[in-house]
XYZ file of C-alpha atoms in Angstrom:
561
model
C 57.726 -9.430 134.289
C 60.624 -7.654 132.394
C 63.372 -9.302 133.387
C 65.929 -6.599 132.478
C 64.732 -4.549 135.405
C 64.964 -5.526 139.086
C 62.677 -7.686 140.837
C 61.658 -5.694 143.750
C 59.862 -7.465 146.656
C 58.278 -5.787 149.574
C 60.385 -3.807 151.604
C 58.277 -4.989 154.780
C 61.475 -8.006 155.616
C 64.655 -7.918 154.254
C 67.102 -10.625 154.058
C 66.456 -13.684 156.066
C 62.800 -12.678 156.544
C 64.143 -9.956 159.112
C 61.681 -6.813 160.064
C 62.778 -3.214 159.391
C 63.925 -1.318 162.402
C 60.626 0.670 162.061
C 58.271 -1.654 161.880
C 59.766 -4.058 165.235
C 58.982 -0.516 166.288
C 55.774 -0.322 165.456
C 54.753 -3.435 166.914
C 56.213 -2.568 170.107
C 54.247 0.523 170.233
C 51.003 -1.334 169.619
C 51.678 -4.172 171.970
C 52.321 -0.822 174.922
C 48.922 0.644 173.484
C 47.248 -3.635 173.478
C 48.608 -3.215 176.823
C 47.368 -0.558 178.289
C 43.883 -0.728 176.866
C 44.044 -4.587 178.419
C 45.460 -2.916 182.148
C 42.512 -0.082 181.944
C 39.550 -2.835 180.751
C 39.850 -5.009 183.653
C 37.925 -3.006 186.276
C 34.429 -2.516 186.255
C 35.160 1.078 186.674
C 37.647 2.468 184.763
C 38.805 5.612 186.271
C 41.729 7.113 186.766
C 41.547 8.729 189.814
C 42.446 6.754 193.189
C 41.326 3.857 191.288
C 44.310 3.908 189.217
C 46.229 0.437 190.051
C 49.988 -0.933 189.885
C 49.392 -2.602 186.269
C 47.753 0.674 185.270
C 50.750 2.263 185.783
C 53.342 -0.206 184.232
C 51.129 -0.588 181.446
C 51.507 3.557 180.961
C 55.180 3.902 181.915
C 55.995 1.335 179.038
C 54.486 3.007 176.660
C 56.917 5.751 176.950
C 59.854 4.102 176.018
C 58.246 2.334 172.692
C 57.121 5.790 171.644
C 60.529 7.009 172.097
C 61.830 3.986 170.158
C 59.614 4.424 167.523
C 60.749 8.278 167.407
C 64.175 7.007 167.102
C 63.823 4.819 164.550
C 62.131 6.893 162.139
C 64.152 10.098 162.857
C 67.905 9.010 163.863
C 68.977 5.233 163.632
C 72.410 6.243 165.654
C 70.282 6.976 168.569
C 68.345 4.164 167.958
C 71.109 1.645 167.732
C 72.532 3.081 170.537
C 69.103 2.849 172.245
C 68.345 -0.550 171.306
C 69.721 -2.693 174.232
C 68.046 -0.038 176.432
C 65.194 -0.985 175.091
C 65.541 -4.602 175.410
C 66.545 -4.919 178.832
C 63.642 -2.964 179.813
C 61.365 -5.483 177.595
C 63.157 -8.584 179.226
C 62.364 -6.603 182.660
C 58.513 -5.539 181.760
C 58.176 -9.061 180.618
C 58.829 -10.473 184.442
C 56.947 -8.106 185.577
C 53.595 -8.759 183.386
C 53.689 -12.576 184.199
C 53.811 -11.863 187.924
C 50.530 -9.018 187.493
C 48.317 -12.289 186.142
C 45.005 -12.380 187.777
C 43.139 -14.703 185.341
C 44.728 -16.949 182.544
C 41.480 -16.411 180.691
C 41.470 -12.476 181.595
C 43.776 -11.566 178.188
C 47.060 -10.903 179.655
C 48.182 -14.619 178.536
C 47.977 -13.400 175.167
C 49.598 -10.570 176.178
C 52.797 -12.698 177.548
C 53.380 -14.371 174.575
C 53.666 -11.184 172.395
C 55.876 -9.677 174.669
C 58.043 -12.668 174.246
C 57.683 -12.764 171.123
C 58.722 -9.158 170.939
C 62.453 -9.873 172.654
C 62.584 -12.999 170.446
C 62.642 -10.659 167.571
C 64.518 -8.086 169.246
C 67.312 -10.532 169.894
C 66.913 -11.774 166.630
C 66.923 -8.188 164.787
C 69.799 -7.222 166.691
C 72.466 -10.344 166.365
C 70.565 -11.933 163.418
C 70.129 -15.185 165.370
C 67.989 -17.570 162.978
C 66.699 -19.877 165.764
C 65.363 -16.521 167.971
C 63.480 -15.612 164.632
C 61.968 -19.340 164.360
C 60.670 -19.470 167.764
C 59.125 -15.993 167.569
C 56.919 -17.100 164.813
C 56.302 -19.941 166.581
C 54.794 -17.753 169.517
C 52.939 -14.821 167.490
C 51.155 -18.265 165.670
C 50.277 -19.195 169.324
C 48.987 -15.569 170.017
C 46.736 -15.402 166.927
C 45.140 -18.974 168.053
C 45.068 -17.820 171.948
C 43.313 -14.389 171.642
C 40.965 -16.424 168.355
C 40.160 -18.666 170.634
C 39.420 -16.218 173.036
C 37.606 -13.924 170.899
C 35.302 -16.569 169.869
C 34.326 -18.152 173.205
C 32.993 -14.357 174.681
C 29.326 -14.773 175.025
C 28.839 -17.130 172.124
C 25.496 -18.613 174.006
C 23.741 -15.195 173.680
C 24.335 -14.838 170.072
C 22.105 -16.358 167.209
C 23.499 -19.054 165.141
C 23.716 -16.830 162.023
C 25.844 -14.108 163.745
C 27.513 -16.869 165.509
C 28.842 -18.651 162.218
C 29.106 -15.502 160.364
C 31.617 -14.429 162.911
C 33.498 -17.769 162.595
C 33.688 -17.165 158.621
C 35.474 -13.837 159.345
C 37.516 -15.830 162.203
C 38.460 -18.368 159.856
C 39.319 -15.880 156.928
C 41.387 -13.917 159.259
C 43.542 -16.996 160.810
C 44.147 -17.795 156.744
C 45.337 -14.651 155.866
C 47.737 -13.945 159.171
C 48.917 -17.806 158.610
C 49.563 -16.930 154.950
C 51.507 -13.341 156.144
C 53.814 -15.968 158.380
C 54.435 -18.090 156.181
C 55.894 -15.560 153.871
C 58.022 -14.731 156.795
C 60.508 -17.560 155.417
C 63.778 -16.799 154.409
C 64.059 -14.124 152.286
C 66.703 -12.906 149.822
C 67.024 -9.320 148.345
C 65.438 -9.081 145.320
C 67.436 -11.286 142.367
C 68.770 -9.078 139.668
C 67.421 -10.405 136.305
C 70.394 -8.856 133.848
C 70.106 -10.197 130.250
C 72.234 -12.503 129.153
C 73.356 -10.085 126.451
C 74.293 -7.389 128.208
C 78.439 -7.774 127.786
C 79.378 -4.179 128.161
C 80.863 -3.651 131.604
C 80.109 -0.031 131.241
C 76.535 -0.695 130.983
C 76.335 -3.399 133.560
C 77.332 -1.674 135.996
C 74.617 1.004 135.322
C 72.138 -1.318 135.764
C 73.696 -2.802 138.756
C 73.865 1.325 140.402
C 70.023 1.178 139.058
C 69.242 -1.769 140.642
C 70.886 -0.746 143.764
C 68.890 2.491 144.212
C 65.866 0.914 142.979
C 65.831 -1.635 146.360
C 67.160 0.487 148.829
C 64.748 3.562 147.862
C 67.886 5.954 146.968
C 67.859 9.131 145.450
C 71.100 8.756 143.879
C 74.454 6.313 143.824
C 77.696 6.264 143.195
C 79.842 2.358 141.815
C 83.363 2.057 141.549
C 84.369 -1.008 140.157
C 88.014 -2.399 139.660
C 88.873 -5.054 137.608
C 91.364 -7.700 139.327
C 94.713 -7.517 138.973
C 94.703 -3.387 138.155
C 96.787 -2.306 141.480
C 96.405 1.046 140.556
C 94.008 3.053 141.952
C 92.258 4.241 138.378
C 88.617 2.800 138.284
C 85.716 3.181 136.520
C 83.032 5.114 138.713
C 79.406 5.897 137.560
C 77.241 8.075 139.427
C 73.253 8.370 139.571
C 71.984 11.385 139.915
C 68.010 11.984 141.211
C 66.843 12.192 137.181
C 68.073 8.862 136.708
C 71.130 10.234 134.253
C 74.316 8.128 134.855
C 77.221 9.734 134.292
C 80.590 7.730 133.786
C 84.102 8.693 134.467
C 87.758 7.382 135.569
C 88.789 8.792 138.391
C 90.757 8.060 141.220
C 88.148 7.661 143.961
C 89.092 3.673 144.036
C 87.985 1.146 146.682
C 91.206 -0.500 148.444
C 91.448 -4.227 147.938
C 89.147 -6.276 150.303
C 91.868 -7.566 152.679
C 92.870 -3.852 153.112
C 89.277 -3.395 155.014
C 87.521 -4.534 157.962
C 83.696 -3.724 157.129
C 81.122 -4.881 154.508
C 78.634 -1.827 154.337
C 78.383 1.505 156.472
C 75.842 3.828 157.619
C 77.784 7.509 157.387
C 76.657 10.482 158.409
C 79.164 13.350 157.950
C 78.085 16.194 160.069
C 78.161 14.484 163.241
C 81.225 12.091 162.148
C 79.431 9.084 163.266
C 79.328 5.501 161.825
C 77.829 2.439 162.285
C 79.264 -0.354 160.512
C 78.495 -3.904 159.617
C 81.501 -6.230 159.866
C 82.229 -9.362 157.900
C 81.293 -11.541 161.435
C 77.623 -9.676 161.143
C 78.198 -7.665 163.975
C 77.251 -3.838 163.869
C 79.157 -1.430 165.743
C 78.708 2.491 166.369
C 82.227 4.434 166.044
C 83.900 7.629 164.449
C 84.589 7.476 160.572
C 88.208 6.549 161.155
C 89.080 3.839 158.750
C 86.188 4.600 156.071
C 86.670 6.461 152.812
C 84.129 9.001 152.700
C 85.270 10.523 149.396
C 82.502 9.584 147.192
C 79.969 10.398 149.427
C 81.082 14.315 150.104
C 81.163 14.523 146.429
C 78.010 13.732 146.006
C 76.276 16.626 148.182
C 74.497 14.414 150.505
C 75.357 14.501 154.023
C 74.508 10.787 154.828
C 74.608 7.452 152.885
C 75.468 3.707 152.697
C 78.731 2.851 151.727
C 78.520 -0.953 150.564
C 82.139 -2.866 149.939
C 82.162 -5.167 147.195
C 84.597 -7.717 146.149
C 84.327 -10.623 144.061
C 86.636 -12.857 141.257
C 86.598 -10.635 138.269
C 86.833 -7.193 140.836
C 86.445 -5.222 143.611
C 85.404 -1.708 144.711
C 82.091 -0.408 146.345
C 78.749 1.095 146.352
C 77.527 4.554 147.478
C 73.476 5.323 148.083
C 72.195 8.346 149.060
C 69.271 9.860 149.894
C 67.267 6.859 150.453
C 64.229 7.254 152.573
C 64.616 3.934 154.846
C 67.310 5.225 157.508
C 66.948 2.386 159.994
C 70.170 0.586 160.559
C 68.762 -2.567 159.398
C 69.289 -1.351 155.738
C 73.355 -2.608 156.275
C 72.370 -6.529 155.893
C 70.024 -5.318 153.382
C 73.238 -3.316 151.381
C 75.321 -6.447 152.446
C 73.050 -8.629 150.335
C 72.452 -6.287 147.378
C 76.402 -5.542 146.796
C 76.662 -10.009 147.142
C 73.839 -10.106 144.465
C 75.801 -7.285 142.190
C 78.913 -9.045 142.678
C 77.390 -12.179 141.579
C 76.052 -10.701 138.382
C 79.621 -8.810 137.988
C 81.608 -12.252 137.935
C 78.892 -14.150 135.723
C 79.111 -11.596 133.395
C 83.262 -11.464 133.633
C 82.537 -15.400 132.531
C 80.897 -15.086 130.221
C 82.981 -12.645 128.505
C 85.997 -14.807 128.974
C 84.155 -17.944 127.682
C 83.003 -16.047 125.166
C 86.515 -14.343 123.866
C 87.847 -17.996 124.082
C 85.664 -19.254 121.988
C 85.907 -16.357 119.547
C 89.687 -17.288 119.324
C 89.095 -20.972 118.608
C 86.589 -19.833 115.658
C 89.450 -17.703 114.273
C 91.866 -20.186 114.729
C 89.791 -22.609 112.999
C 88.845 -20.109 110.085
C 92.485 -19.273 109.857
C 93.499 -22.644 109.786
C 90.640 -23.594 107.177
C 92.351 -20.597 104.904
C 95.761 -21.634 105.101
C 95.503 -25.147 104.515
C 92.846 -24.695 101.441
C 93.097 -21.144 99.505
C 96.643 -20.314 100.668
C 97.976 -24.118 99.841
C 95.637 -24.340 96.664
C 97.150 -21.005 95.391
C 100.563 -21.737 96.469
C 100.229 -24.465 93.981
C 98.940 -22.713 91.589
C 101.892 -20.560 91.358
C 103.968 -22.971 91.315
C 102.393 -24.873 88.444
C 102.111 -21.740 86.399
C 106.131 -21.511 86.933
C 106.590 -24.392 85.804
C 104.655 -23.607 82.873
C 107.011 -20.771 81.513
C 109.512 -23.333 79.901
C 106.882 -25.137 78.102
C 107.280 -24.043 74.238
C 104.428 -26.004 73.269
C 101.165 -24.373 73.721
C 98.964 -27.719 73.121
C 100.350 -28.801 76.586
C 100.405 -25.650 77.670
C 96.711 -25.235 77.257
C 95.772 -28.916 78.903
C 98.169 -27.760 82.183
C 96.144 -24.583 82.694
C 92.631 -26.829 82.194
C 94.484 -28.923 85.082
C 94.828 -26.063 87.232
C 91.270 -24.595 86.072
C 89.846 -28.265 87.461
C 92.054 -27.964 90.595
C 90.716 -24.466 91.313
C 87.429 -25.163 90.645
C 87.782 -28.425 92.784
C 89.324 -25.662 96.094
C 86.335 -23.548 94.794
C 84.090 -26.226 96.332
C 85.824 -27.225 99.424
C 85.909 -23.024 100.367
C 81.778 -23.490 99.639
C 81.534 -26.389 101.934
C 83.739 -25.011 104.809
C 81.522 -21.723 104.768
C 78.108 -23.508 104.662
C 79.395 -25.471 107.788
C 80.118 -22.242 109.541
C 76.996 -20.474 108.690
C 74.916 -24.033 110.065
C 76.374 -23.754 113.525
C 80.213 -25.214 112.710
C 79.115 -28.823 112.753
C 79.224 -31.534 109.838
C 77.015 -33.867 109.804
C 77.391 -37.779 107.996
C 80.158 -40.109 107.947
C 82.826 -40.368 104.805
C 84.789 -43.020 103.475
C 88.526 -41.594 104.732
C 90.771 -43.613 102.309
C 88.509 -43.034 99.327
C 88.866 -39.026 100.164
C 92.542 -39.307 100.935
C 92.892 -40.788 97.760
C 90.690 -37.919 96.097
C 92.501 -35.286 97.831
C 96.067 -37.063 96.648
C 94.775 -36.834 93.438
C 93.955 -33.326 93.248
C 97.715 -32.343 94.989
C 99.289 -34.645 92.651
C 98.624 -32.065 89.844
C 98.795 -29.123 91.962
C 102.760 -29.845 93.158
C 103.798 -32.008 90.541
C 105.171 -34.906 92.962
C 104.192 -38.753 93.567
C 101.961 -39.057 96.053
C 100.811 -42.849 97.113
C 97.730 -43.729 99.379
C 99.017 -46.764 101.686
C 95.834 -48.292 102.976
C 96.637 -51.509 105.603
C 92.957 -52.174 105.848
C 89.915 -52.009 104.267
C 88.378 -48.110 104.274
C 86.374 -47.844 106.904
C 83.533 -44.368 107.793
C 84.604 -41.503 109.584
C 82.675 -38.388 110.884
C 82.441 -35.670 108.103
C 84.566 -33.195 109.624
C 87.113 -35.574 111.000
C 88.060 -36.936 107.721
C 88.180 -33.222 106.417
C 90.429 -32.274 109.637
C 92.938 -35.412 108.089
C 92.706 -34.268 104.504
C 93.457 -30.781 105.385
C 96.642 -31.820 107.494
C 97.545 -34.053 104.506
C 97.707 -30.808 102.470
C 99.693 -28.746 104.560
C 102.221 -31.218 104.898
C 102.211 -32.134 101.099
C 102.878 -28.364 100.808
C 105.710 -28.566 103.180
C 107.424 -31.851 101.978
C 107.754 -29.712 98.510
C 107.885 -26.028 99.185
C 110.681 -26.502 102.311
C 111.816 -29.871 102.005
C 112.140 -30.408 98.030
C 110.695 -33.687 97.991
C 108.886 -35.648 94.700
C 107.859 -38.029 96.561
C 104.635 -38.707 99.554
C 103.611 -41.344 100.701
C 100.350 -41.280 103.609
C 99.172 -44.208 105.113
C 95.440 -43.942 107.615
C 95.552 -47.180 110.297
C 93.509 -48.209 113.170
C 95.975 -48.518 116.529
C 95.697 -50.860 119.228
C 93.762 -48.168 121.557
C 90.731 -47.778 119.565
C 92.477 -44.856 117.642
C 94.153 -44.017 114.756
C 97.203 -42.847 112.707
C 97.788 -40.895 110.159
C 102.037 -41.221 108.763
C 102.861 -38.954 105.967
C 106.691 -39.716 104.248
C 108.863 -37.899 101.791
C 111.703 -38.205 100.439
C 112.582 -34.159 101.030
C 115.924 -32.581 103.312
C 113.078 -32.384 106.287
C 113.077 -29.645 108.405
C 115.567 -27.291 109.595
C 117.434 -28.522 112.464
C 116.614 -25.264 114.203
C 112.803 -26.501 114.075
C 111.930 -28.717 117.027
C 108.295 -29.150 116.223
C 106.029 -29.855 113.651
C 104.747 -26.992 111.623
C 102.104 -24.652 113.706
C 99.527 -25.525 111.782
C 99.507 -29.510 112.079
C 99.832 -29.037 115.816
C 96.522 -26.800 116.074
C 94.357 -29.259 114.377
C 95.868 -32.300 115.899
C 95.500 -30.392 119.480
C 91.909 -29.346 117.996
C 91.084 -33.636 118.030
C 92.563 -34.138 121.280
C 95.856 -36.010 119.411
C 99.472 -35.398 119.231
C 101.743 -35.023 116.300
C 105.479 -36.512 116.012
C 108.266 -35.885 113.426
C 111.093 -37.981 112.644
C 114.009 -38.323 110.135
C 114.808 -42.117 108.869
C 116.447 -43.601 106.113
C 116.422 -39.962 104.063
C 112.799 -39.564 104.749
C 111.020 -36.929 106.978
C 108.009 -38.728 108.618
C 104.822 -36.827 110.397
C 102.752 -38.996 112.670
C 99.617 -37.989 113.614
C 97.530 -39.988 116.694
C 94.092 -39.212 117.142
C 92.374 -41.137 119.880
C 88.972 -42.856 119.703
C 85.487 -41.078 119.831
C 86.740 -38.126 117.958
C 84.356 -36.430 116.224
C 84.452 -32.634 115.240
């Protein structure tokens, strides 16, 4: 199955396992015709003349009413709506009146009882989508199918041979399998899921698909979305409209849906010539009424005279759905809209997500790249500038020669680090190993001590112990920027960093200089040291004692980058 195109499932139920308004019809016109075929079949004589009895007649007189409902539902669901306790009172009544007309339980009209109960079960059911009506009226068609089998198979089954008689028990049995099978489908039922891919980003686009989607279950000819994003009070949205080709044409406009507390009504059937409504509210009750209190706007725009207007409203927006010319007018189709704008509104705000997930973590990858770049090329050619400086008031070019070999090695030395950081990024941003930190402390302190020119001493209180790969690089590249610091800003010609274990589990990492410290306008460590201490889940701390400027850096235990 293609998942980037909707799953469509029968349009026989719709949500809940409920029947279309046409076909709870349908069976009631074929339990009048069961009816009146059973009424006329129990005489010996079946004419109509003065033979014609009193279930004769009830039988015909109720079949006029479930044509006429059928009529109605195919041709004008206002009517029918309008018709439809009409036509379940006079079930109800019909109903008492069958049961007392009973001749013979084995005579056929027992089976006929139970369907016309389980008719008004599903009436009741249809009409105020009561769950436990719609249980017990499978409960009675299952006893139906096993009263009139039974009954079907015990007529003159001592007359027949045995190879008729078990053929016709085969086809008995085949049938009960397949009509169990058809009501056990009848389970709950939700409107077809909408598959959208996972990449699909592009609001634009998604909500083409979800207009496409929308048409494709409710059998529309065309559509209309508007879609708001939250917090936009204005009434500019984004509205794409579906023609009968299939184009989709996309445009800002001010045909906006009014925020969801502003309406009392989660999907309308509209019909503009007659200026008639009927309208499912958020309580699931349908009511017929004028178009007072329902924007109509999209709809006359889109030269149809009738449609479904569906409200939707979720976290990441709100606005609403227009169909038109859809072939299935019954007003069952407003739980059916009801469920397809919840299942558009749930792909909307997975979507929105996603999006925001995924711009976060876009901005933590920069961050981290930027921070990777300013604490290794920017710092490493800092240096080098400042070593080549230096360099200018050398008059001997012996030593001038071995300093620019020193930077050449220092260079060359960044050169690598830039390689590794990049082949870490292009693996999936993840080092793998463990390093010894104090031996790479002192490595890096090495390399900075001939990039800045300043004393720079390793304090270890313990024996080195292994960290993860890209923690230890996380504490080398905060060493450098605040190496960088303590001499570019502070003046300082002396460092001193020191890595310990601390009584939690975690660590420290305390770099000193001798430098003027910072500005007292500054009342936080430089930007970059908090990022990657925030980055490990630690905190960072300055302070100014005896002449020196002191960084602290905590990182708690079970780090690991």
């Amino acid at each position: 199955m293609n998942r980037n195109k909707p799953f469509l499932r029968p349009a026989f139920f719709g949500p809940d396992g409920q029947l279309p308004v046409t076909t709870l019809a349908g069976i009631r016109l074929i339990f009048a015709a069961l009816l009146l075929i059973g009424t006329l079949g129990d005489h010996e004589d079946p004419g109509f003349g003065w033979r014609l009895e009193f279930d004769d007649v009830f039988a015909t007189v109720y079949l006029i009413p479930a044509v006429v409902a059928m009529i109605l539902a195919i041709c004008d669901p206002f009517r029918d709506f309008r018709f439809f306790p009409v036509a379940l009172t006079f079930d109800i009544a019909s109903l008492i009146v069958l049961m007392t007309t009973i001749e013979r339980p084995e005579s056929g009209f027992l089976g006929l009882i139970v369907c016309g109960i389980t008719i008004v079960l599903l009436e009741v059911a249809f009409r105020w989508n009561i769950k436990v009506a719609r249980l017990v009226a499978r409960l009675f068609a299952m006893a139906t199918l096993f009263q009139f089998a039974l009954l079907a198979a015990a007529t003159h089954t001592a007359a027949l041979p045995v190879g008729v008689l078990a053929r016709r028990y085969v086809i008995l049995f085949l049938v009960l399998t397949v009509v169990l099978w058809a009501l056990q489908s009848m389970r709950r039922i939700h409107v077809a899921a909408w598959h959208a891919p996972a990449d699909v980003l592009q609001p634009e686009k998604l909500r083409v698909m979800a207009l496409h989607y929308a048409t494709s279950c409710m059998g529309s000819v065309g559509g209309t979305l508007c879609w708001t994003l939250a917090g936009d009070h204005g009434c500019a949205a984004a509205v794409i409209s579906l023609g009968g080709a299939g184009d989709a044409q996309s445009a800002t406009t001010r045909i906006c849906a009014a925020p969801r507390d502003q309406v009392d009504y989660a999907a309308a059937l509209v019909d503009l010539p007659t200026q008639r409504a009927l309208v499912l509210h958020h309580d699931d009750s349908i009511r017929y009424q004028g178009l007072e209190g329902i924007d109509t706007s999209a709809l006359q725009g889109s030269g149809y005279s009738s449609g479904i207007l569906i409200r939707i409203a979720g976290v990441s927006g709100h606005g609403k759905v227009v169909l038109t010319g859809h072939k299935l007018r019954g007003w069952d189709r407003l739980r059916v809209g009801s469920a397809l704008g919840a299942e558009i509104v749930r792909v909307q705000d997975r979507a929105a997500l996603k999006s925001a997930t995924l711009e976060i973590e876009t901005g933590r990858i920069r961050e981290s790249i930027a921070r990777d770049l300013h604490d290794s090329i920017a710092q490493s050619l800092a240096g080098a500038r400042y070593r080549i400086g230096s360099l200018r008031a050398l008059p001997d070019l012996q030593k001038l020669a071995a300093a620019l070999d020193e930077i050449d090695k220092d260079l060359a030395s960044e050169q690598q680090q830039v390689r590794q950081i990049v082949e870490v990024l292009r693996s999936g941003g993840k080092f793998s190993g463990q390093t010894l930190a104090i031996a790479q402390l002192r490595s890096v302190a090495a390399a900075l001590v001939r990039q800045w020119q300043v004393e720079i001493e390793v304090e270890t209180g313990s024996a080195d112990f292994l960290l993860a790969s890209g923690l230890v690089l996380e504490l080398t590249q905060m060493v450098r920027e605040a190496v960088s610091n303590a001499v570019r800003h502070g003046g300082a010609s002396r460092v001193s960093v020191a890595l310990d274990h601390t009584g939690q589990g975690g660590f420290e990492l305390r770099i000193r200089d001798n430098g003027r410290g910072f500005a007292k306008a500054v009342l936080a460590p430089p930007h970059s040291l908090m990022e990657r201490a925030s980055a490990l889940g630690g905190t960072v701390m300055h302070s100014r004692e005896h002449d020196e400027t002191i960084v602290a850096v905590a990182v708690p235990s079970g780090t690991d980058r």
